[in-house]
Amino acid sequence: MLAEYGLADRAREISRSGAEIAKSVAAEFSTAERPRWVAGSMGPGTKFPTLGQIPYADLRDAYEEQALGLLEGGVDLLLIETVFDLLSAKAAINGARRAMAALDRVVPLQVQVTIELTGRMLPAPRSPRR
């Protein structure tokens, strides 16, 4: 995901730093009566494994690195954003689960998807017109 900007090797560090800042700000406004939570946002990417633009394992591993950083930074939830491709969603979910297992830390996982009016996701194969 950050590879397009030459920052893939810093994804974990950037994610961890962002999460730590967000946790710090949330703590300033949190009270016993009104606790504040931090969601670690991941995605959407710009490459679809369904269309062969990126190998599934590469995308999964990129999501895992990002999730590792977010979890290390203390997020309370992992939020996979605006998925347009079902295989991308699978890569993100599996990357997040691998990160949680590696750190022995489980947080809720939320996935948001985009569905066209046809009921399909964007790169889904379309039925031939008749």
PDB file of C-alpha atoms in Angstrom:
ATOM      1  CA  MET A   1       0.000   0.000   0.000  1.00  0.00           C
ATOM      2  CA  LEU A   2       2.808   2.398   0.821  1.00  0.00           C
ATOM      3  CA  ALA A   3       5.019   0.744  -1.806  1.00  0.00           C
ATOM      4  CA  GLU A   4       3.717   3.179  -4.426  1.00  0.00           C
ATOM      5  CA  TYR A   5       5.367   5.967  -2.417  1.00  0.00           C
ATOM      6  CA  GLY A   6       8.593   4.101  -1.676  1.00  0.00           C
ATOM      7  CA  LEU A   7       7.597   3.684   1.979  1.00  0.00           C
ATOM      8  CA  ALA A   8       6.714  -0.016   2.186  1.00  0.00           C
ATOM      9  CA  ASP A   9       9.628  -0.692   4.530  1.00  0.00           C
ATOM     10  CA  ARG A  10       8.273   1.939   6.951  1.00  0.00           C
ATOM     11  CA  ALA A  11       4.611   0.853   7.007  1.00  0.00           C
ATOM     12  CA  ARG A  12       4.812  -0.722  10.453  1.00  0.00           C
ATOM     13  CA  GLU A  13       6.659   2.274  11.936  1.00  0.00           C
ATOM     14  CA  ILE A  14       4.269   4.820  10.394  1.00  0.00           C
ATOM     15  CA  SER A  15       1.223   2.851  11.534  1.00  0.00           C
ATOM     16  CA  ARG A  16       2.581   2.441  15.071  1.00  0.00           C
ATOM     17  CA  SER A  17       3.397   6.164  15.355  1.00  0.00           C
ATOM     18  CA  GLY A  18      -0.036   7.198  14.089  1.00  0.00           C
ATOM     19  CA  ALA A  19      -1.762   4.843  16.511  1.00  0.00           C
ATOM     20  CA  GLU A  20       0.322   6.091  19.432  1.00  0.00           C
ATOM     21  CA  ILE A  21      -0.584   9.712  18.634  1.00  0.00           C
ATOM     22  CA  ALA A  22      -4.274   8.838  18.335  1.00  0.00           C
ATOM     23  CA  LYS A  23      -4.208   6.897  21.635  1.00  0.00           C
ATOM     24  CA  SER A  24      -2.533   9.846  23.360  1.00  0.00           C
ATOM     25  CA  VAL A  25      -5.176  12.290  22.132  1.00  0.00           C
ATOM     26  CA  ALA A  26      -7.993   9.866  22.997  1.00  0.00           C
ATOM     27  CA  ALA A  27      -6.620   9.503  26.524  1.00  0.00           C
ATOM     28  CA  GLU A  28      -6.766  13.297  26.987  1.00  0.00           C
ATOM     29  CA  PHE A  29     -10.521  13.268  26.342  1.00  0.00           C
ATOM     30  CA  SER A  30     -11.387   9.952  27.958  1.00  0.00           C
ATOM     31  CA  THR A  31     -13.156   9.732  31.301  1.00  0.00           C
ATOM     32  CA  ALA A  32     -14.495   6.821  33.325  1.00  0.00           C
ATOM     33  CA  GLU A  33     -17.999   7.757  32.185  1.00  0.00           C
ATOM     34  CA  ARG A  34     -17.017   8.409  28.576  1.00  0.00           C
ATOM     35  CA  PRO A  35     -14.072   6.280  27.474  1.00  0.00           C
ATOM     36  CA  ARG A  36     -12.561   7.007  24.066  1.00  0.00           C
ATOM     37  CA  TRP A  37     -11.489   4.325  21.622  1.00  0.00           C
ATOM     38  CA  VAL A  38      -9.123   4.360  18.667  1.00  0.00           C
ATOM     39  CA  ALA A  39      -9.780   2.567  15.383  1.00  0.00           C
ATOM     40  CA  GLY A  40      -6.789   1.732  13.228  1.00  0.00           C
ATOM     41  CA  SER A  41      -7.801   2.330   9.615  1.00  0.00           C
ATOM     42  CA  MET A  42      -6.347   0.157   6.842  1.00  0.00           C
ATOM     43  CA  GLY A  43      -6.910   0.554   3.118  1.00  0.00           C
ATOM     44  CA  PRO A  44      -8.295   0.846   0.615  1.00  0.00           C
ATOM     45  CA  GLY A  45      -5.501  -0.174  -1.660  1.00  0.00           C
ATOM     46  CA  THR A  46      -5.167   0.765  -5.312  1.00  0.00           C
ATOM     47  CA  LYS A  47      -4.373  -2.683  -6.705  1.00  0.00           C
ATOM     48  CA  PHE A  48      -6.846  -5.549  -7.084  1.00  0.00           C
ATOM     49  CA  PRO A  49      -5.665  -9.150  -6.707  1.00  0.00           C
ATOM     50  CA  THR A  50      -8.801 -10.252  -8.555  1.00  0.00           C
ATOM     51  CA  LEU A  51      -7.587  -8.370 -11.630  1.00  0.00           C
ATOM     52  CA  GLY A  52      -4.026  -9.681 -11.256  1.00  0.00           C
ATOM     53  CA  GLN A  53      -2.599  -6.267 -10.336  1.00  0.00           C
ATOM     54  CA  ILE A  54      -0.974  -7.597  -7.134  1.00  0.00           C
ATOM     55  CA  PRO A  55      -0.379 -11.120  -5.839  1.00  0.00           C
ATOM     56  CA  TYR A  56      -2.725 -12.070  -2.994  1.00  0.00           C
ATOM     57  CA  ALA A  57       0.176 -12.960  -0.654  1.00  0.00           C
ATOM     58  CA  ASP A  58       1.866  -9.598  -1.228  1.00  0.00           C
ATOM     59  CA  LEU A  59      -1.326  -7.725  -0.367  1.00  0.00           C
ATOM     60  CA  ARG A  60      -1.971  -9.901   2.691  1.00  0.00           C
ATOM     61  CA  ASP A  61       1.579  -9.329   3.922  1.00  0.00           C
ATOM     62  CA  ALA A  62       1.269  -5.560   3.427  1.00  0.00           C
ATOM     63  CA  TYR A  63      -1.924  -5.511   5.471  1.00  0.00           C
ATOM     64  CA  GLU A  64      -0.236  -7.642   8.130  1.00  0.00           C
ATOM     65  CA  GLU A  65       2.640  -5.151   8.470  1.00  0.00           C
ATOM     66  CA  GLN A  66       0.225  -2.271   8.799  1.00  0.00           C
ATOM     67  CA  ALA A  67      -1.900  -4.155  11.348  1.00  0.00           C
ATOM     68  CA  LEU A  68       1.209  -5.031  13.381  1.00  0.00           C
ATOM     69  CA  GLY A  69       2.086  -1.354  13.688  1.00  0.00           C
ATOM     70  CA  LEU A  70      -1.461  -0.321  14.547  1.00  0.00           C
ATOM     71  CA  LEU A  71      -1.751  -3.020  17.203  1.00  0.00           C
ATOM     72  CA  GLU A  72       1.641  -2.150  18.672  1.00  0.00           C
ATOM     73  CA  GLY A  73       0.485   1.476  18.818  1.00  0.00           C
ATOM     74  CA  GLY A  74      -2.507   0.427  20.900  1.00  0.00           C
ATOM     75  CA  VAL A  75      -5.559   0.627  18.630  1.00  0.00           C
ATOM     76  CA  ASP A  76      -8.776  -0.793  20.042  1.00  0.00           C
ATOM     77  CA  LEU A  77     -10.245  -1.865  16.683  1.00  0.00           C
ATOM     78  CA  LEU A  78      -8.945  -2.611  13.208  1.00  0.00           C
ATOM     79  CA  LEU A  79     -11.047  -1.016  10.470  1.00  0.00           C
ATOM     80  CA  ILE A  80     -10.586  -2.260   6.922  1.00  0.00           C
ATOM     81  CA  GLU A  81     -11.846   0.592   4.762  1.00  0.00           C
ATOM     82  CA  THR A  82     -13.877   0.709   1.602  1.00  0.00           C
ATOM     83  CA  VAL A  83     -13.037  -2.638   0.045  1.00  0.00           C
ATOM     84  CA  PHE A  84     -13.965  -2.837  -3.651  1.00  0.00           C
ATOM     85  CA  ASP A  85     -12.704  -6.379  -4.251  1.00  0.00           C
ATOM     86  CA  LEU A  86     -13.630  -9.501  -2.293  1.00  0.00           C
ATOM     87  CA  LEU A  87     -10.142 -10.986  -2.597  1.00  0.00           C
ATOM     88  CA  SER A  88      -8.715  -7.728  -1.202  1.00  0.00           C
ATOM     89  CA  ALA A  89     -11.058  -8.067   1.774  1.00  0.00           C
ATOM     90  CA  LYS A  90      -9.833 -11.610   2.330  1.00  0.00           C
ATOM     91  CA  ALA A  91      -6.197 -10.441   2.174  1.00  0.00           C
ATOM     92  CA  ALA A  92      -6.881  -7.647   4.663  1.00  0.00           C
ATOM     93  CA  ILE A  93      -8.778  -9.891   7.079  1.00  0.00           C
ATOM     94  CA  ASN A  94      -6.121 -12.597   6.945  1.00  0.00           C
ATOM     95  CA  GLY A  95      -3.329 -10.038   7.327  1.00  0.00           C
ATOM     96  CA  ALA A  96      -5.063  -8.558  10.372  1.00  0.00           C
ATOM     97  CA  ARG A  97      -5.641 -11.999  11.907  1.00  0.00           C
ATOM     98  CA  ARG A  98      -2.005 -12.958  11.355  1.00  0.00           C
ATOM     99  CA  ALA A  99      -0.882  -9.751  13.071  1.00  0.00           C
ATOM    100  CA  MET A 100      -3.188 -10.383  16.022  1.00  0.00           C
ATOM    101  CA  ALA A 101      -1.870 -13.931  16.341  1.00  0.00           C
ATOM    102  CA  ALA A 102       1.758 -12.778  16.105  1.00  0.00           C
ATOM    103  CA  LEU A 103       1.259 -10.246  18.899  1.00  0.00           C
ATOM    104  CA  ASP A 104      -1.152 -12.421  20.915  1.00  0.00           C
ATOM    105  CA  ARG A 105      -3.584  -9.503  20.936  1.00  0.00           C
ATOM    106  CA  VAL A 106      -7.129  -9.732  19.638  1.00  0.00           C
ATOM    107  CA  VAL A 107      -9.215  -6.656  18.833  1.00  0.00           C
ATOM    108  CA  PRO A 108     -12.521  -6.342  16.968  1.00  0.00           C
ATOM    109  CA  LEU A 109     -12.254  -6.282  13.188  1.00  0.00           C
ATOM    110  CA  GLN A 110     -14.634  -4.194  11.075  1.00  0.00           C
ATOM    111  CA  VAL A 111     -14.764  -4.382   7.292  1.00  0.00           C
ATOM    112  CA  GLN A 112     -16.513  -1.820   5.092  1.00  0.00           C
ATOM    113  CA  VAL A 113     -17.241  -2.726   1.499  1.00  0.00           C
ATOM    114  CA  THR A 114     -18.580  -0.978  -1.574  1.00  0.00           C
ATOM    115  CA  ILE A 115     -21.316  -2.729  -3.519  1.00  0.00           C
ATOM    116  CA  GLU A 116     -22.597  -1.476  -6.879  1.00  0.00           C
ATOM    117  CA  LEU A 117     -26.307  -1.095  -7.580  1.00  0.00           C
ATOM    118  CA  THR A 118     -26.051  -4.409  -9.424  1.00  0.00           C
ATOM    119  CA  GLY A 119     -25.230  -6.096  -6.121  1.00  0.00           C
ATOM    120  CA  ARG A 120     -21.647  -6.806  -7.201  1.00  0.00           C
ATOM    121  CA  MET A 121     -18.329  -5.468  -6.068  1.00  0.00           C
ATOM    122  CA  LEU A 122     -16.458  -3.322  -8.597  1.00  0.00           C
ATOM    123  CA  PRO A 123     -14.003  -5.795 -10.206  1.00  0.00           C
ATOM    124  CA  ALA A 124     -16.408  -8.736 -10.051  1.00  0.00           C
ATOM    125  CA  PRO A 125     -16.856 -10.432 -13.412  1.00  0.00           C
ATOM    126  CA  ARG A 126     -20.041  -9.318 -15.108  1.00  0.00           C
ATOM    127  CA  SER A 127     -22.523 -11.560 -16.805  1.00  0.00           C
ATOM    128  CA  PRO A 128     -22.431 -11.293 -20.596  1.00  0.00           C
ATOM    129  CA  ARG A 129     -25.114  -8.992 -22.012  1.00  0.00           C
ATOM    130  CA  ARG A 130     -27.849 -10.682 -23.926  1.00  0.00           C
TER     131      ARG A 130
END
